[in-house]
């Protein structure tokens, strides 16, 4: 198990290094600046942790410090994914913002109700697990926003492209596994620890591999849709769609009189 | 336990959208080129000219033909007639579904580009589209199982959903008079056709 752990660690550093160095050649860091900042930080953290003794207090401090930094930068990556996905589609962007706002209202509403009732169904009472709970909650928020973005992209048939698609797939996989790992880990306790210890690194290794493949080539611009000519076009389209829909529906009308 | 359930639900939803994205379901994205706009307009024109004439629909579900065949034709011919009507009814419903889907795809391609897009309109239209698609699917299933003459109830159910769209259209069209340019385009296209 120890050998597997080290293999994953060294493999991860090699992949991180390859992704960062390759970006200097392809200049993809100009397209995904936050993502590459995230990668550089993760690389720095991996190397730092490797140099420290895993039993020392310095290792513990460094672990939590880097973990906090990478989670925060993960939010930056999320914002970059959302922005890159919907930047050319203001209508879809508006819909995504509406969904995100709805989700925010639901969460805040839930918190207010739980505060009023003095009952928090997702509370983790064991204080030694509070950091895990915080990580779980932060990862859940990431997962929710990523799901909204991808759902809107799917709904509006927005093509992500190879680079953005790869970044999203890798990031989404890692976030999903992190949520499962922390949530199930808390529920099952020590029994799940050996699996959790390998699950997240393996998912991360998978994410790195996807990123390396997706970002190996220079990422080119997606074909942009033309700008709408008139501000009133949308209303025109809605009216036309409704009219056409009514026309299709009207084919049922003769049957009603039966 | 609730925390675990929420976590699992979120992850399942995330995996679903990741898999769908990776499968490239949204690959045939129209990029909004001039050609695409022309094609979309043509699709709308096809819908406008009406691919599904009302008389045809009336004829498919008309019991008078069935009664005539039952009265005057041998049993073999009756069976053949019902089988043929069933096939036509299913084909017609499939055609309606295709038209609705095409209309929906065009709407999505257009609406995603507009900053003035109304979320409320989008949700209402999405509900109407999906309810219509579902109604067509149910109708198709019933025609398959019970034949073309045993579905007036389902059609009425479909019509109830249709009423909402009709009212919405009337309200919308009362406020938004069709732009002259569209009317001109249409008359031009008809004249050319």
Coordinates of C-alpha atoms in Angstrom, one line a residue:
Chain A
X1 CA 0.0 0.0 0.0
X2 CA 2.9 2.3 0.9
X3 CA 4.5 1.6 -2.5
X4 CA 1.2 2.4 -4.3
X5 CA 0.9 5.6 -2.3
X6 CA 4.4 6.7 -3.3
X7 CA 3.8 5.7 -6.9
X8 CA 0.7 7.8 -7.0
X9 CA 2.5 10.7 -5.4
X10 CA 5.5 10.6 -7.7
X11 CA 3.3 10.0 -10.7
X12 CA 1.2 13.0 -9.7
X13 CA 4.2 15.3 -9.5
X14 CA 5.4 14.1 -12.9
X15 CA 2.1 14.8 -14.5
X16 CA 1.7 18.2 -12.8
X17 CA 5.2 19.1 -14.0
X18 CA 4.3 18.0 -17.5
X19 CA 1.1 20.0 -17.6
X20 CA 2.8 23.2 -16.3
X21 CA 5.8 22.8 -18.6
X22 CA 3.7 22.0 -21.6
X23 CA 1.6 25.1 -21.1
X24 CA 4.8 27.2 -21.5
X25 CA 5.1 25.7 -25.0
X26 CA 1.4 25.9 -26.0
X27 CA 0.8 29.2 -24.1
X28 CA -2.5 27.7 -22.8
X29 CA -1.9 29.5 -19.5
X30 CA -3.1 32.6 -21.3
X31 CA -6.5 30.9 -21.9
X32 CA -6.8 29.3 -18.4
X33 CA -4.8 31.5 -16.1
X34 CA -6.6 30.5 -12.9
X35 CA -6.3 26.8 -13.8
X36 CA -2.6 27.0 -14.3
X37 CA -2.1 29.0 -11.1
X38 CA -4.0 26.2 -9.4
X39 CA -1.7 23.6 -11.1
X40 CA 1.4 25.6 -10.1
X41 CA 0.2 25.7 -6.4
X42 CA -0.6 22.0 -6.4
X43 CA 2.8 21.3 -7.8
X44 CA 4.5 23.4 -5.2
X45 CA 2.4 21.7 -2.4
X46 CA 3.3 18.2 -3.7
X47 CA 7.0 19.0 -3.7
X48 CA 6.9 20.7 -0.3
X49 CA 5.0 17.8 1.2
X50 CA 7.5 15.4 -0.3
X51 CA 10.4 17.2 1.4
X52 CA 8.8 17.1 4.9
X53 CA 8.6 14.2 7.3
X54 CA 5.0 12.9 7.3
X55 CA 5.0 12.5 11.1
X56 CA 6.1 16.1 11.9
X57 CA 3.9 18.9 13.0
X58 CA 5.4 21.0 10.1
X59 CA 3.9 18.4 7.7
X60 CA 0.5 18.7 9.4
X61 CA 0.5 22.5 9.2
X62 CA 1.7 22.5 5.6
X63 CA -1.0 19.9 4.7
X64 CA -3.8 22.0 6.0
X65 CA -2.3 25.3 4.6
X66 CA -2.0 23.9 1.1
X67 CA -5.3 22.2 1.3
X68 CA -7.0 25.5 2.1
X69 CA -5.2 27.3 -0.7
X70 CA -6.0 24.6 -3.3
X71 CA -9.7 24.5 -2.3
X72 CA -9.9 28.3 -2.7
X73 CA -8.1 28.1 -6.0
X74 CA -10.5 25.3 -6.9
X75 CA -13.3 27.9 -6.7
X76 CA -11.3 30.1 -9.0
X77 CA -11.1 27.2 -11.5
X78 CA -14.8 26.7 -11.2
X79 CA -15.4 30.4 -11.9
X80 CA -13.1 30.1 -14.9
X81 CA -15.0 27.0 -16.2
X82 CA -18.3 28.8 -15.8
X83 CA -17.0 31.9 -17.5
X84 CA -15.4 30.1 -20.4
X85 CA -18.4 27.9 -21.0
X86 CA -21.1 30.6 -21.1
X87 CA -19.1 33.7 -22.1
X88 CA -20.5 33.7 -25.7
X89 CA -24.0 32.9 -24.7
X90 CA -25.6 35.6 -22.6
X91 CA -29.0 34.0 -22.6
X92 CA -27.7 30.7 -21.3
X93 CA -25.5 32.6 -18.8
X94 CA -28.5 34.4 -17.5
X95 CA -30.4 31.1 -17.0
X96 CA -27.3 29.7 -15.2
X97 CA -27.2 32.7 -12.9
X98 CA -30.9 32.3 -12.2
X99 CA -30.4 28.6 -11.2
X100 CA -27.3 29.5 -9.1
X101 CA -29.3 32.2 -7.3
X102 CA -32.2 29.8 -6.8
X103 CA -29.8 27.3 -5.3
X104 CA -28.3 30.0 -3.0
X105 CA -31.8 31.0 -1.8
X106 CA -32.6 27.4 -1.1
X107 CA -29.4 26.9 0.9
X108 CA -29.9 30.1 2.9
X109 CA -33.5 29.3 3.4
X110 CA -32.6 25.9 4.7
X111 CA -30.0 27.4 7.1
X112 CA -32.6 29.9 8.4
X113 CA -35.2 27.2 9.0
X114 CA -32.6 25.0 10.7
X115 CA -31.6 27.9 12.9
X116 CA -35.2 28.7 13.8
X117 CA -35.9 25.1 14.6
X118 CA -32.6 24.6 16.5
X119 CA -32.1 21.5 14.3
X120 CA -29.3 21.0 11.7
X121 CA -29.7 17.7 9.9
X122 CA -26.3 17.9 8.3
X123 CA -24.4 18.9 11.4
X124 CA -21.4 16.8 12.3
X125 CA -21.3 16.8 16.1
X126 CA -17.8 15.3 16.5
X127 CA -15.6 18.4 16.7
X128 CA -12.5 16.4 15.5
X129 CA -14.3 16.0 12.2
X130 CA -15.2 19.6 11.7
X131 CA -12.4 20.2 9.2
X132 CA -13.6 17.2 7.1
X133 CA -17.1 18.5 7.3
X134 CA -15.9 21.9 6.1
X135 CA -14.1 20.3 3.2
X136 CA -17.2 18.2 2.4
X137 CA -19.4 21.3 2.4
X138 CA -17.0 23.3 0.2
X139 CA -16.7 20.5 -2.2
X140 CA -20.5 20.1 -2.4
X141 CA -20.9 23.7 -3.3
X142 CA -18.3 23.3 -6.0
X143 CA -20.1 20.2 -7.3
X144 CA -23.5 22.0 -7.3
X145 CA -22.2 24.9 -9.3
X146 CA -20.3 22.7 -11.7
X147 CA -23.5 20.6 -12.2
X148 CA -25.5 23.8 -12.9
X149 CA -23.0 25.0 -15.5
X150 CA -22.8 21.7 -17.3
X151 CA -26.6 21.2 -17.2
X152 CA -27.1 24.6 -18.8
X153 CA -24.4 23.9 -21.4
X154 CA -26.2 20.6 -22.2
X155 CA -29.6 22.1 -22.3
X156 CA -28.5 24.9 -24.6
X157 CA -26.3 22.5 -26.7
X158 CA -23.2 24.5 -26.0
X159 CA -20.1 22.8 -27.1
X160 CA -17.3 23.0 -24.5
X161 CA -14.4 22.1 -26.8
X162 CA -11.5 19.8 -26.1
X163 CA -9.6 22.0 -23.7
X164 CA -12.5 23.2 -21.6
X165 CA -14.2 19.8 -21.8
X166 CA -11.0 18.2 -20.4
X167 CA -10.6 20.7 -17.6
X168 CA -14.2 20.2 -16.6
X169 CA -14.1 16.4 -16.8
X170 CA -11.0 16.2 -14.7
X171 CA -12.1 18.8 -12.2
X172 CA -15.6 17.3 -11.9
X173 CA -14.3 13.8 -11.3
X174 CA -11.9 15.0 -8.6
X175 CA -14.6 17.1 -6.9
X176 CA -17.2 14.2 -7.1
X177 CA -14.7 11.7 -5.6
X178 CA -13.8 14.2 -2.9
X179 CA -17.4 14.7 -1.9
X180 CA -18.0 10.9 -1.7
X181 CA -14.7 10.4 0.1
X182 CA -15.4 12.9 2.8
X183 CA -19.1 12.1 3.2
X184 CA -18.8 8.3 3.3
X185 CA -15.6 8.6 5.3
X186 CA -17.3 10.4 8.0
X187 CA -20.2 8.0 8.0
X188 CA -18.2 4.8 8.0
X189 CA -15.3 6.0 10.1
X190 CA -12.0 4.1 10.3
X191 CA -13.4 1.2 8.2
X192 CA -13.4 3.5 5.2
X193 CA -10.0 5.1 5.9
X194 CA -7.8 2.7 3.9
X195 CA -10.1 3.2 0.8
X196 CA -10.4 7.0 1.3
X197 CA -6.6 7.2 1.6
X198 CA -6.2 5.9 -2.0
X199 CA -9.5 6.9 -3.6
X200 CA -8.9 10.7 -3.7
X201 CA -5.2 10.4 -5.0
X202 CA -6.3 7.9 -7.7
X203 CA -9.1 10.3 -8.8
X204 CA -6.6 13.1 -8.8
X205 CA -4.2 11.1 -10.9
X206 CA -7.1 10.4 -13.3
X207 CA -7.8 14.2 -13.4
X208 CA -4.2 15.0 -14.1
X209 CA -4.1 12.5 -17.0
X210 CA -7.2 14.0 -18.5
X211 CA -5.8 17.5 -18.2
X212 CA -2.5 16.5 -19.7
X213 CA -4.2 14.9 -22.7
X214 CA -6.8 17.7 -23.2
X215 CA -4.3 20.5 -22.8
X216 CA -1.5 18.9 -24.8
X217 CA -2.5 20.8 -27.9
X218 CA -2.9 24.5 -28.0
X219 CA -6.5 25.4 -27.1
X220 CA -8.1 27.3 -29.9
X221 CA -11.1 29.6 -29.7
X222 CA -14.5 28.1 -30.1
X223 CA -16.6 29.4 -33.0
X224 CA -18.5 32.3 -31.7
X225 CA -22.1 32.9 -32.4
X226 CA -23.0 36.2 -34.1
X227 CA -24.2 38.9 -31.8
X228 CA -27.9 39.4 -31.8
X229 CA -28.7 42.3 -34.1
X230 CA -31.6 43.8 -32.1
X231 CA -32.4 43.8 -28.5
X232 CA -36.0 43.0 -29.3
X233 CA -35.0 39.8 -31.2
X234 CA -35.5 37.6 -28.2
X235 CA -39.1 38.6 -27.7
X236 CA -39.6 38.1 -31.5
X237 CA -38.2 34.6 -31.2
X238 CA -40.3 33.7 -28.2
X239 CA -43.4 35.0 -30.0
X240 CA -42.5 33.0 -33.1
X241 CA -41.8 29.9 -31.2
X242 CA -45.1 30.2 -29.3
X243 CA -46.9 30.8 -32.6
X244 CA -45.3 27.7 -34.2
X245 CA -46.0 25.6 -31.1
X246 CA -49.6 26.7 -31.2
X247 CA -49.8 25.7 -34.8
X248 CA -48.5 22.2 -34.1
X249 CA -50.9 22.0 -31.2
X250 CA -53.8 23.1 -33.3
X251 CA -53.4 19.8 -35.3
X252 CA -55.0 18.2 -32.3
X253 CA -58.0 20.4 -32.3
X254 CA -60.2 18.4 -34.7
X255 CA -59.8 15.4 -32.4
X256 CA -61.2 17.3 -29.4
X257 CA -64.6 17.7 -30.9
X258 CA -64.9 13.9 -31.2
Chain B
X1 CA -27.5 10.4 7.3
X2 CA -29.2 13.4 5.6
X3 CA -25.7 14.8 4.9
X4 CA -24.7 11.6 3.2
X5 CA -27.9 11.5 1.1
X6 CA -27.4 15.1 0.0
X7 CA -23.8 14.4 -0.9
X8 CA -24.7 11.3 -2.9
X9 CA -27.5 13.1 -4.7
X10 CA -25.1 15.9 -5.7
X11 CA -22.5 13.5 -6.9
X12 CA -25.0 11.4 -8.9
X13 CA -26.2 14.6 -10.6
X14 CA -22.6 15.7 -11.3
X15 CA -21.6 12.3 -12.7
X16 CA -24.7 12.3 -14.9
X17 CA -23.9 15.7 -16.5
X18 CA -20.2 14.8 -16.8
X19 CA -21.1 11.6 -18.6
X20 CA -23.5 13.4 -20.9
X21 CA -21.0 16.1 -21.6
X22 CA -18.2 13.5 -22.3
X23 CA -20.5 11.6 -24.6
X24 CA -20.7 14.7 -26.7
X25 CA -24.5 14.8 -26.7
X26 CA -24.1 18.5 -27.3
X27 CA -21.6 18.0 -30.0
X28 CA -23.8 19.2 -33.0
X29 CA -23.7 22.7 -31.7
X30 CA -24.8 25.2 -34.2
X31 CA -22.2 27.9 -34.1
X32 CA -24.5 30.7 -35.3
X33 CA -23.0 31.1 -38.8
X34 CA -25.0 32.8 -41.5
X35 CA -25.8 29.4 -42.9
X36 CA -27.2 28.2 -39.6
X37 CA -29.5 31.2 -39.4
X38 CA -30.7 30.6 -42.9
X39 CA -31.3 26.9 -42.1
X40 CA -33.1 27.8 -38.9
X41 CA -35.3 30.3 -40.8
X42 CA -36.1 27.5 -43.3
X43 CA -37.0 25.2 -40.5
X44 CA -39.4 27.8 -39.2
X45 CA -40.8 28.3 -42.7
X46 CA -41.4 24.5 -43.0
X47 CA -43.3 24.7 -39.8
X48 CA -45.2 27.8 -40.9
X49 CA -46.4 26.2 -44.1
X50 CA -47.8 23.4 -42.1
X51 CA -46.5 19.9 -42.7
X52 CA -49.5 18.4 -40.8
X53 CA -52.7 19.4 -42.4
X54 CA -55.8 19.4 -40.1
X55 CA -57.9 17.4 -42.6
X56 CA -55.3 14.7 -42.6
X57 CA -55.4 14.4 -38.9
X58 CA -59.2 14.3 -38.9
X59 CA -59.1 11.6 -41.4
X60 CA -56.7 9.4 -39.5
X61 CA -58.9 9.3 -36.4
X62 CA -62.3 9.4 -38.2
X63 CA -64.5 6.5 -37.1
X64 CA -66.7 6.9 -40.2
X65 CA -64.2 5.1 -42.4
X66 CA -63.9 2.3 -39.9
X67 CA -67.6 1.9 -39.6
X68 CA -67.9 1.8 -43.4
X69 CA -65.3 -0.9 -43.7
X70 CA -66.8 -3.0 -40.9
X71 CA -70.2 -2.8 -42.6
X72 CA -69.2 -3.6 -46.1
X73 CA -65.8 -5.4 -46.2
X74 CA -64.7 -8.9 -45.3
X75 CA -62.9 -9.6 -42.0
X76 CA -59.4 -9.8 -43.7
X77 CA -59.9 -6.4 -45.2
X78 CA -61.1 -4.9 -41.9
X79 CA -57.9 -6.2 -40.1
X80 CA -55.7 -4.8 -42.9
X81 CA -57.5 -1.5 -42.7
X82 CA -57.0 -1.2 -38.9
X83 CA -53.4 -2.2 -39.2
X84 CA -52.8 0.4 -41.9
X85 CA -54.6 3.2 -39.9
X86 CA -52.5 2.3 -36.9
X87 CA -49.3 2.5 -38.9
X88 CA -50.3 5.9 -40.3
X89 CA -51.4 7.2 -36.8
X90 CA -48.0 6.2 -35.3
X91 CA -46.1 7.8 -38.2
X92 CA -48.2 11.0 -37.8
X93 CA -47.4 11.2 -34.1
X94 CA -43.7 10.6 -34.8
X95 CA -43.8 13.4 -37.3
X96 CA -45.4 15.8 -34.8
X97 CA -42.7 14.9 -32.2
X98 CA -40.0 15.6 -34.8
X99 CA -41.5 19.0 -35.6
X100 CA -41.7 19.9 -31.9
X101 CA -38.1 18.8 -31.3
X102 CA -36.9 20.8 -34.3
X103 CA -38.8 23.9 -33.0
X104 CA -37.3 23.4 -29.6
X105 CA -33.7 23.1 -30.9
X106 CA -34.1 26.2 -33.0
X107 CA -35.5 28.1 -30.0
X108 CA -32.6 27.0 -27.8
X109 CA -30.0 28.0 -30.4
X110 CA -31.6 31.4 -30.7
X111 CA -32.5 32.1 -27.1
X112 CA -29.0 31.2 -25.6
X113 CA -27.5 34.2 -27.5
X114 CA -29.9 36.8 -26.1
X115 CA -29.1 38.8 -23.1
X116 CA -32.7 39.9 -22.9
X117 CA -33.8 36.4 -22.5
X118 CA -36.7 36.0 -20.0
X119 CA -36.1 33.2 -17.5
X120 CA -39.8 32.9 -16.9
X121 CA -40.6 32.6 -20.6
X122 CA -37.9 30.0 -20.9
X123 CA -39.2 27.9 -18.1
X124 CA -42.8 28.2 -19.3
X125 CA -41.8 27.2 -22.9
X126 CA -39.7 24.3 -21.6
X127 CA -42.7 23.0 -19.6
X128 CA -44.9 23.3 -22.7
X129 CA -42.4 21.6 -25.0
X130 CA -41.7 18.7 -22.6
X131 CA -45.4 18.2 -21.8
X132 CA -46.2 18.1 -25.5
X133 CA -43.4 15.6 -26.2
X134 CA -44.7 13.4 -23.3
X135 CA -48.3 13.7 -24.5
X136 CA -47.2 12.5 -28.0
X137 CA -45.2 9.6 -26.5
X138 CA -48.3 8.5 -24.4
X139 CA -50.5 8.9 -27.4
X140 CA -48.1 6.8 -29.5
X141 CA -48.1 4.1 -26.8
X142 CA -51.8 4.0 -26.6
X143 CA -52.2 3.8 -30.4
X144 CA -49.7 0.9 -30.4
X145 CA -51.6 -1.0 -27.7
X146 CA -55.2 -0.1 -28.4
X147 CA -55.3 1.1 -31.9
X148 CA -56.0 4.5 -33.5
X149 CA -59.7 4.7 -32.5
X150 CA -59.3 4.2 -28.7
X151 CA -57.4 7.4 -27.8
X152 CA -59.8 10.3 -27.7
X153 CA -59.3 10.6 -23.9
X154 CA -55.6 10.9 -24.3
X155 CA -56.0 13.4 -27.1
X156 CA -58.3 15.4 -24.8
X157 CA -55.5 15.3 -22.1
X158 CA -53.1 16.5 -24.7
X159 CA -55.5 19.2 -25.6
X160 CA -55.8 20.4 -22.0
X161 CA -52.0 21.0 -22.1
X162 CA -52.4 22.6 -25.5
X163 CA -54.9 25.1 -24.1
X164 CA -52.2 26.7 -21.9
X165 CA -50.0 27.2 -24.9
X166 CA -52.8 28.7 -26.9
X167 CA -53.6 31.2 -24.2
X168 CA -50.0 32.0 -23.7
X169 CA -49.6 32.5 -27.5
X170 CA -52.7 34.7 -27.6
X171 CA -51.4 36.9 -24.7
X172 CA -48.0 37.0 -26.3
X173 CA -49.2 37.9 -29.7
X174 CA -51.6 40.5 -28.3
X175 CA -48.6 42.3 -26.8
X176 CA -46.1 41.6 -29.5
X177 CA -47.5 42.3 -32.9
X178 CA -45.5 40.3 -35.4
X179 CA -42.8 42.5 -36.9
X180 CA -43.5 43.7 -40.3
X181 CA -40.2 42.3 -41.5
X182 CA -41.2 38.8 -40.7
X183 CA -44.6 39.2 -42.4
X184 CA -42.8 40.5 -45.5
X185 CA -40.2 37.7 -45.4
X186 CA -43.0 35.2 -45.2
X187 CA -45.0 36.7 -48.1
X188 CA -41.8 36.9 -50.1
X189 CA -41.0 33.3 -49.4
X190 CA -44.5 32.2 -50.3
X191 CA -44.4 34.2 -53.5
X192 CA -41.0 32.7 -54.3
X193 CA -42.2 29.1 -53.4

